Amino acid sequence: MMAMKPAHYVNGAFTTTGTAFPLFSPVDGSQVGAVPEAPRDVVDAAVRAARTALAGPWGRTSVEERCSMLRRIADGIEARFDEFVAAEVADTGKPRELAATVDIPRAIGNFRSYADLAYGRPERAYPTTVPGWSGSGQALNYTVRRPLGVVAIISPWNLPLLLLTWKVAPALAAGNAVVAKPSEETPSTATLLAAVIDEAGLPAGAFNLVHGHGANAAGEHLASHPGVDAIAFTGASATGTAIMRGAADHVTPVSFELGGKNAALVFADADLAEAVEGTVRSSFTHSGQICLCTERVYVQRSRFEEFVDALAERVRALQDYGPMISAEHRDKVLSYYRLAVEEGATVVAGGGVPSFGDERDGGFYVEPTVLTGLPQTARTVREEIFGPVCHVAPFDDEDEAVRLANDSPYGLAATVWTTDLSRAHRVAPRVEAGIVWVNCWNLRDLRTPFGGVKASGIGREGGEYSLDFFSEPVNVCVKI
Ligand SMILES: NC(=O)c1ccc[n+]([C@@H]2O[C@H](COP(=O)([O-])OP(=O)(O)OC[C@H]3O[C@@H](n4cnc5c(N)ncnc54)[C@H](O)[C@@H]3O)[C@@H](O)[C@H]2O)c1
Ligand SMILES: O=C/C=C/C=C(\O)C(=O)O
């Protein structure tokens, strides 16, 4: 099936205006296409088209109509499921099974869950009595919600469609007009999404898509555009800082899902086989290129050696894992492998570049890696690597485990492995993270708050939390 070429989608029309830049396959390093870099005037046209849509039919849609459109978009993605899977795999190199069971189904689920949530969302009212107020002293206070207006959505390359639609769905459900900028590494499913939205019949300008790079390019033009009323961004913490600086000039509200250096706490009373398998999943799914992945593992001392040996054995046996998204990211991850050794780490498994003896040797692969022996102060333990690697260290008691987990500039997610129910409920709330899984990882309920603390983000996505960000409550007080 011929993949759709990356194109902008502005005011209901596809265009490839702008200098094209190459798109490479992470699997074999070959050039597989070209992507148009949206110049400033295309970004400006997209923002203006969004503003015009708000003043036109899109701005007059009811929540019922918008939710019906979201369901049509979900159906449209479902109808082109294999095309979306192929496009996601082509851009990211991730195993097809992952795209087919996580990325694309979740994109469909994002639109359907927000259609349900937005339609069923109640608002509050308060019958008020103020003794001594003129007349009856009675009033009715009720809340209604207005869309923010033109929302900029900027998304990363690791779960391209899942994370793009995780913002687009609630933004549209709340009545905003959207200008989305996907990662320059992964333009394909975003372009397909624009085609599905076009077919679903959203009014022109309700959803716009521009491609291009970030700093000094389409991303920055969009994030700093004076016509943008809010920015929803997922990406690196350093990028969040840059976007926040630009947003400050216009006091633009931001929703940030940023970096992480997630910890796992494995207590002596844990089911060790379960903890090992859970850590294989949480550290090496999508070759560690998920913000929720575990890069720091702390194991109670009496089980430390047993855990390390079991984990290393499983990691050495890993097959069919995917590549890094780019040569640049592959080189970054390998630079941390070298740094770890320079900092005194023991490489228990992996640590280099695999040799497959096929076209993948031209791709951007690194070996899944397990490290031990570093102090908390090591850069390898403090800085996000965003690859298939974790460092394992021992701890003695519960308080030390919590202290180690919290000794990080990040605070996105964590996992706790223990069969002691009381310990689980004591420890989990003490971990400075937005999401703590106990005896599981990435078990998701789309109604729950999703996001991080410290350098891992601002705000929460998911369920009501997204609808709250993408709308402004208005309190109306009527004297009776
Ligand atoms: N917390 C989460 O939910 C979550 C999810 C996925 C990825 N991430 C984080 O994202 C990072 C990996 O993704 P990435 O490499 O695409 O991140 P990135 O920050 O380099 O890029 C993310 C997006 O921002 C754009 N961008 C870059 N610089 C910009 C700027 N100055 N102004 C405007 N836009 C700009 C990029 O073009 C891309 O579309 C990791 O740090 C990972 O932890 C976090
Ligand atoms: O990569 C980081 C974010 C991942 C988000 C999810 O896996 C999700 O929302 O389920």
mmCIF file with all atom_site columns, C-alpha atoms in Angstrom, residues 83-200:
data_model
loop_
_atom_site.group_PDB
_atom_site.id
_atom_site.type_symbol
_atom_site.label_atom_id
_atom_site.label_alt_id
_atom_site.label_comp_id
_atom_site.label_asym_id
_atom_site.label_entity_id
_atom_site.label_seq_id
_atom_site.pdbx_PDB_ins_code
_atom_site.Cartn_x
_atom_site.Cartn_y
_atom_site.Cartn_z
_atom_site.occupancy
_atom_site.B_iso_or_equiv
_atom_site.pdbx_formal_charge
_atom_site.auth_seq_id
_atom_site.auth_comp_id
_atom_site.auth_asym_id
_atom_site.auth_atom_id
_atom_site.pdbx_PDB_model_num
ATOM 1   C CA . GLU A 1 83  ? -1.772  1.821  6.533  1.00 0.00 ? 83  GLU A CA 1
ATOM 2   C CA . PHE A 1 84  ? -1.246  3.582  9.858  1.00 0.00 ? 84  PHE A CA 1
ATOM 3   C CA . VAL A 1 85  ? 0.719   0.632  11.254 1.00 0.00 ? 85  VAL A CA 1
ATOM 4   C CA . ALA A 1 86  ? 2.943   0.488  8.170  1.00 0.00 ? 86  ALA A CA 1
ATOM 5   C CA . ALA A 1 87  ? 3.569   4.239  8.293  1.00 0.00 ? 87  ALA A CA 1
ATOM 6   C CA . GLU A 1 88  ? 4.411   4.186  12.030 1.00 0.00 ? 88  GLU A CA 1
ATOM 7   C CA . VAL A 1 89  ? 6.804   1.255  11.558 1.00 0.00 ? 89  VAL A CA 1
ATOM 8   C CA . ALA A 1 90  ? 8.424   2.888  8.515  1.00 0.00 ? 90  ALA A CA 1
ATOM 9   C CA . ASP A 1 91  ? 9.131   6.111  10.449 1.00 0.00 ? 91  ASP A CA 1
ATOM 10  C CA . THR A 1 92  ? 10.208  4.620  13.779 1.00 0.00 ? 92  THR A CA 1
ATOM 11  C CA . GLY A 1 93  ? 11.513  1.139  13.004 1.00 0.00 ? 93  GLY A CA 1
ATOM 12  C CA . LYS A 1 94  ? 9.570   -0.151 16.007 1.00 0.00 ? 94  LYS A CA 1
ATOM 13  C CA . PRO A 1 95  ? 8.429   -3.793 15.877 1.00 0.00 ? 95  PRO A CA 1
ATOM 14  C CA . ARG A 1 96  ? 5.170   -4.064 13.917 1.00 0.00 ? 96  ARG A CA 1
ATOM 15  C CA . GLU A 1 97  ? 3.577   -5.870 16.855 1.00 0.00 ? 97  GLU A CA 1
ATOM 16  C CA . LEU A 1 98  ? 4.126   -2.802 19.047 1.00 0.00 ? 98  LEU A CA 1
ATOM 17  C CA . ALA A 1 99  ? 2.591   -0.378 16.542 1.00 0.00 ? 99  ALA A CA 1
ATOM 18  C CA . ALA A 1 100 ? -0.320  -2.750 15.934 1.00 0.00 ? 100 ALA A CA 1
ATOM 19  C CA . THR A 1 101 ? -1.096  -3.392 19.614 1.00 0.00 ? 101 THR A CA 1
ATOM 20  C CA . VAL A 1 102 ? -0.159  -0.059 21.236 1.00 0.00 ? 102 VAL A CA 1
ATOM 21  C CA . ASP A 1 103 ? 0.376   2.969  18.999 1.00 0.00 ? 103 ASP A CA 1
ATOM 22  C CA . ILE A 1 104 ? -2.508  2.738  16.537 1.00 0.00 ? 104 ILE A CA 1
ATOM 23  C CA . PRO A 1 105 ? -5.146  1.190  18.836 1.00 0.00 ? 105 PRO A CA 1
ATOM 24  C CA . ARG A 1 106 ? -4.411  3.875  21.429 1.00 0.00 ? 106 ARG A CA 1
ATOM 25  C CA . ALA A 1 107 ? -4.859  6.619  18.810 1.00 0.00 ? 107 ALA A CA 1
ATOM 26  C CA . ILE A 1 108 ? -8.302  5.201  18.058 1.00 0.00 ? 108 ILE A CA 1
ATOM 27  C CA . GLY A 1 109 ? -8.951  4.891  21.787 1.00 0.00 ? 109 GLY A CA 1
ATOM 28  C CA . ASN A 1 110 ? -7.869  8.475  22.413 1.00 0.00 ? 110 ASN A CA 1
ATOM 29  C CA . PHE A 1 111 ? -10.537 9.840  20.062 1.00 0.00 ? 111 PHE A CA 1
ATOM 30  C CA . ARG A 1 112 ? -13.247 7.497  21.343 1.00 0.00 ? 112 ARG A CA 1
ATOM 31  C CA . SER A 1 113 ? -12.502 8.036  25.027 1.00 0.00 ? 113 SER A CA 1
ATOM 32  C CA . TYR A 1 114 ? -12.533 11.824 24.673 1.00 0.00 ? 114 TYR A CA 1
ATOM 33  C CA . ALA A 1 115 ? -15.758 11.687 22.665 1.00 0.00 ? 115 ALA A CA 1
ATOM 34  C CA . ASP A 1 116 ? -17.298 9.822  25.593 1.00 0.00 ? 116 ASP A CA 1
ATOM 35  C CA . LEU A 1 117 ? -15.710 11.976 28.303 1.00 0.00 ? 117 LEU A CA 1
ATOM 36  C CA . ALA A 1 118 ? -16.495 15.339 26.713 1.00 0.00 ? 118 ALA A CA 1
ATOM 37  C CA . TYR A 1 119 ? -20.090 14.379 25.957 1.00 0.00 ? 119 TYR A CA 1
ATOM 38  C CA . GLY A 1 120 ? -20.733 13.072 29.449 1.00 0.00 ? 120 GLY A CA 1
ATOM 39  C CA . ARG A 1 121 ? -18.900 15.836 31.286 1.00 0.00 ? 121 ARG A CA 1
ATOM 40  C CA . PRO A 1 122 ? -21.106 17.501 33.938 1.00 0.00 ? 122 PRO A CA 1
ATOM 41  C CA . GLU A 1 123 ? -20.664 21.087 35.102 1.00 0.00 ? 123 GLU A CA 1
ATOM 42  C CA . ARG A 1 124 ? -21.308 22.378 38.616 1.00 0.00 ? 124 ARG A CA 1
ATOM 43  C CA . ALA A 1 125 ? -23.995 24.753 39.910 1.00 0.00 ? 125 ALA A CA 1
ATOM 44  C CA . TYR A 1 126 ? -24.364 26.252 43.399 1.00 0.00 ? 126 TYR A CA 1
ATOM 45  C CA . PRO A 1 127 ? -27.661 27.685 44.734 1.00 0.00 ? 127 PRO A CA 1
ATOM 46  C CA . THR A 1 128 ? -26.384 30.594 46.803 1.00 0.00 ? 128 THR A CA 1
ATOM 47  C CA . THR A 1 129 ? -27.907 32.456 49.748 1.00 0.00 ? 129 THR A CA 1
ATOM 48  C CA . VAL A 1 130 ? -26.129 35.499 51.102 1.00 0.00 ? 130 VAL A CA 1
ATOM 49  C CA . PRO A 1 131 ? -28.027 36.789 54.172 1.00 0.00 ? 131 PRO A CA 1
ATOM 50  C CA . GLY A 1 132 ? -28.479 40.534 54.141 1.00 0.00 ? 132 GLY A CA 1
ATOM 51  C CA . TRP A 1 133 ? -27.758 40.804 50.419 1.00 0.00 ? 133 TRP A CA 1
ATOM 52  C CA . SER A 1 134 ? -30.242 43.102 48.694 1.00 0.00 ? 134 SER A CA 1
ATOM 53  C CA . GLY A 1 135 ? -33.553 41.443 47.883 1.00 0.00 ? 135 GLY A CA 1
ATOM 54  C CA . SER A 1 136 ? -33.809 37.710 48.517 1.00 0.00 ? 136 SER A CA 1
ATOM 55  C CA . GLY A 1 137 ? -30.064 37.382 48.966 1.00 0.00 ? 137 GLY A CA 1
ATOM 56  C CA . GLN A 1 138 ? -30.347 34.385 46.718 1.00 0.00 ? 138 GLN A CA 1
ATOM 57  C CA . ALA A 1 139 ? -28.444 33.616 43.557 1.00 0.00 ? 139 ALA A CA 1
ATOM 58  C CA . LEU A 1 140 ? -27.543 30.732 41.304 1.00 0.00 ? 140 LEU A CA 1
ATOM 59  C CA . ASN A 1 141 ? -23.881 30.152 40.508 1.00 0.00 ? 141 ASN A CA 1
ATOM 60  C CA . TYR A 1 142 ? -23.112 27.840 37.623 1.00 0.00 ? 142 TYR A CA 1
ATOM 61  C CA . THR A 1 143 ? -19.994 26.998 35.585 1.00 0.00 ? 143 THR A CA 1
ATOM 62  C CA . VAL A 1 144 ? -19.733 26.809 31.833 1.00 0.00 ? 144 VAL A CA 1
ATOM 63  C CA . ARG A 1 145 ? -16.570 26.161 29.849 1.00 0.00 ? 145 ARG A CA 1
ATOM 64  C CA . ARG A 1 146 ? -15.149 28.026 26.888 1.00 0.00 ? 146 ARG A CA 1
ATOM 65  C CA . PRO A 1 147 ? -12.448 26.639 24.550 1.00 0.00 ? 147 PRO A CA 1
ATOM 66  C CA . LEU A 1 148 ? -9.032  28.303 24.903 1.00 0.00 ? 148 LEU A CA 1
ATOM 67  C CA . GLY A 1 149 ? -9.003  29.222 21.192 1.00 0.00 ? 149 GLY A CA 1
ATOM 68  C CA . VAL A 1 150 ? -6.040  28.382 18.906 1.00 0.00 ? 150 VAL A CA 1
ATOM 69  C CA . VAL A 1 151 ? -3.984  25.585 20.448 1.00 0.00 ? 151 VAL A CA 1
ATOM 70  C CA . ALA A 1 152 ? -0.457  24.669 19.335 1.00 0.00 ? 152 ALA A CA 1
ATOM 71  C CA . ILE A 1 153 ? 0.305   20.968 19.720 1.00 0.00 ? 153 ILE A CA 1
ATOM 72  C CA . ILE A 1 154 ? 3.953   19.906 19.422 1.00 0.00 ? 154 ILE A CA 1
ATOM 73  C CA . SER A 1 155 ? 4.735   16.209 19.716 1.00 0.00 ? 155 SER A CA 1
ATOM 74  C CA . PRO A 1 156 ? 7.763   13.844 19.809 1.00 0.00 ? 156 PRO A CA 1
ATOM 75  C CA . TRP A 1 157 ? 8.961   10.921 17.689 1.00 0.00 ? 157 TRP A CA 1
ATOM 76  C CA . ASN A 1 158 ? 8.729   7.986  20.065 1.00 0.00 ? 158 ASN A CA 1
ATOM 77  C CA . LEU A 1 159 ? 4.985   7.288  20.065 1.00 0.00 ? 159 LEU A CA 1
ATOM 78  C CA . PRO A 1 160 ? 4.136   9.619  17.181 1.00 0.00 ? 160 PRO A CA 1
ATOM 79  C CA . LEU A 1 161 ? 0.416   9.010  16.627 1.00 0.00 ? 161 LEU A CA 1
ATOM 80  C CA . LEU A 1 162 ? -0.416  7.987  20.202 1.00 0.00 ? 162 LEU A CA 1
ATOM 81  C CA . LEU A 1 163 ? 1.014   11.177 21.698 1.00 0.00 ? 163 LEU A CA 1
ATOM 82  C CA . LEU A 1 164 ? -0.239  13.489 18.946 1.00 0.00 ? 164 LEU A CA 1
ATOM 83  C CA . THR A 1 165 ? -3.828  12.228 19.241 1.00 0.00 ? 165 THR A CA 1
ATOM 84  C CA . TRP A 1 166 ? -3.571  12.246 23.071 1.00 0.00 ? 166 TRP A CA 1
ATOM 85  C CA . LYS A 1 167 ? -3.643  16.031 22.717 1.00 0.00 ? 167 LYS A CA 1
ATOM 86  C CA . VAL A 1 168 ? -5.596  16.577 19.484 1.00 0.00 ? 168 VAL A CA 1
ATOM 87  C CA . ALA A 1 169 ? -8.638  14.595 20.665 1.00 0.00 ? 169 ALA A CA 1
ATOM 88  C CA . PRO A 1 170 ? -9.329  16.558 23.886 1.00 0.00 ? 170 PRO A CA 1
ATOM 89  C CA . ALA A 1 171 ? -8.368  19.866 22.262 1.00 0.00 ? 171 ALA A CA 1
ATOM 90  C CA . LEU A 1 172 ? -10.980 19.368 19.517 1.00 0.00 ? 172 LEU A CA 1
ATOM 91  C CA . ALA A 1 173 ? -13.518 17.894 21.953 1.00 0.00 ? 173 ALA A CA 1
ATOM 92  C CA . ALA A 1 174 ? -13.290 21.105 23.993 1.00 0.00 ? 174 ALA A CA 1
ATOM 93  C CA . GLY A 1 175 ? -13.951 23.197 20.858 1.00 0.00 ? 175 GLY A CA 1
ATOM 94  C CA . ASN A 1 176 ? -10.447 24.548 20.184 1.00 0.00 ? 176 ASN A CA 1
ATOM 95  C CA . ALA A 1 177 ? -8.885  24.909 16.760 1.00 0.00 ? 177 ALA A CA 1
ATOM 96  C CA . VAL A 1 178 ? -5.564  23.098 16.470 1.00 0.00 ? 178 VAL A CA 1
ATOM 97  C CA . VAL A 1 179 ? -2.221  23.661 14.772 1.00 0.00 ? 179 VAL A CA 1
ATOM 98  C CA . ALA A 1 180 ? -0.142  20.509 15.231 1.00 0.00 ? 180 ALA A CA 1
ATOM 99  C CA . LYS A 1 181 ? 3.585   20.078 14.572 1.00 0.00 ? 181 LYS A CA 1
ATOM 100 C CA . PRO A 1 182 ? 4.790   16.461 14.810 1.00 0.00 ? 182 PRO A CA 1
ATOM 101 C CA . SER A 1 183 ? 8.443   15.514 15.137 1.00 0.00 ? 183 SER A CA 1
ATOM 102 C CA . GLU A 1 184 ? 10.573  15.990 12.043 1.00 0.00 ? 184 GLU A CA 1
ATOM 103 C CA . GLU A 1 185 ? 11.585  12.342 12.493 1.00 0.00 ? 185 GLU A CA 1
ATOM 104 C CA . THR A 1 186 ? 8.029   10.964 12.205 1.00 0.00 ? 186 THR A CA 1
ATOM 105 C CA . PRO A 1 187 ? 5.768   12.857 9.785  1.00 0.00 ? 187 PRO A CA 1
ATOM 106 C CA . SER A 1 188 ? 3.872   9.963  8.224  1.00 0.00 ? 188 SER A CA 1
ATOM 107 C CA . THR A 1 189 ? 1.055   9.029  10.619 1.00 0.00 ? 189 THR A CA 1
ATOM 108 C CA . ALA A 1 190 ? 0.413   12.703 11.335 1.00 0.00 ? 190 ALA A CA 1
ATOM 109 C CA . THR A 1 191 ? -0.147  13.270 7.612  1.00 0.00 ? 191 THR A CA 1
ATOM 110 C CA . LEU A 1 192 ? -2.447  10.240 7.480  1.00 0.00 ? 192 LEU A CA 1
ATOM 111 C CA . LEU A 1 193 ? -4.343  11.633 10.477 1.00 0.00 ? 193 LEU A CA 1
ATOM 112 C CA . ALA A 1 194 ? -4.882  14.884 8.556  1.00 0.00 ? 194 ALA A CA 1
ATOM 113 C CA . ALA A 1 195 ? -6.313  12.858 5.672  1.00 0.00 ? 195 ALA A CA 1
ATOM 114 C CA . VAL A 1 196 ? -8.703  11.054 8.023  1.00 0.00 ? 196 VAL A CA 1
ATOM 115 C CA . ILE A 1 197 ? -9.743  14.338 9.654  1.00 0.00 ? 197 ILE A CA 1
ATOM 116 C CA . ASP A 1 198 ? -10.288 15.819 6.195  1.00 0.00 ? 198 ASP A CA 1
ATOM 117 C CA . GLU A 1 199 ? -12.498 12.838 5.269  1.00 0.00 ? 199 GLU A CA 1
ATOM 118 C CA . ALA A 1 200 ? -14.366 13.109 8.577  1.00 0.00 ? 200 ALA A CA 1
#
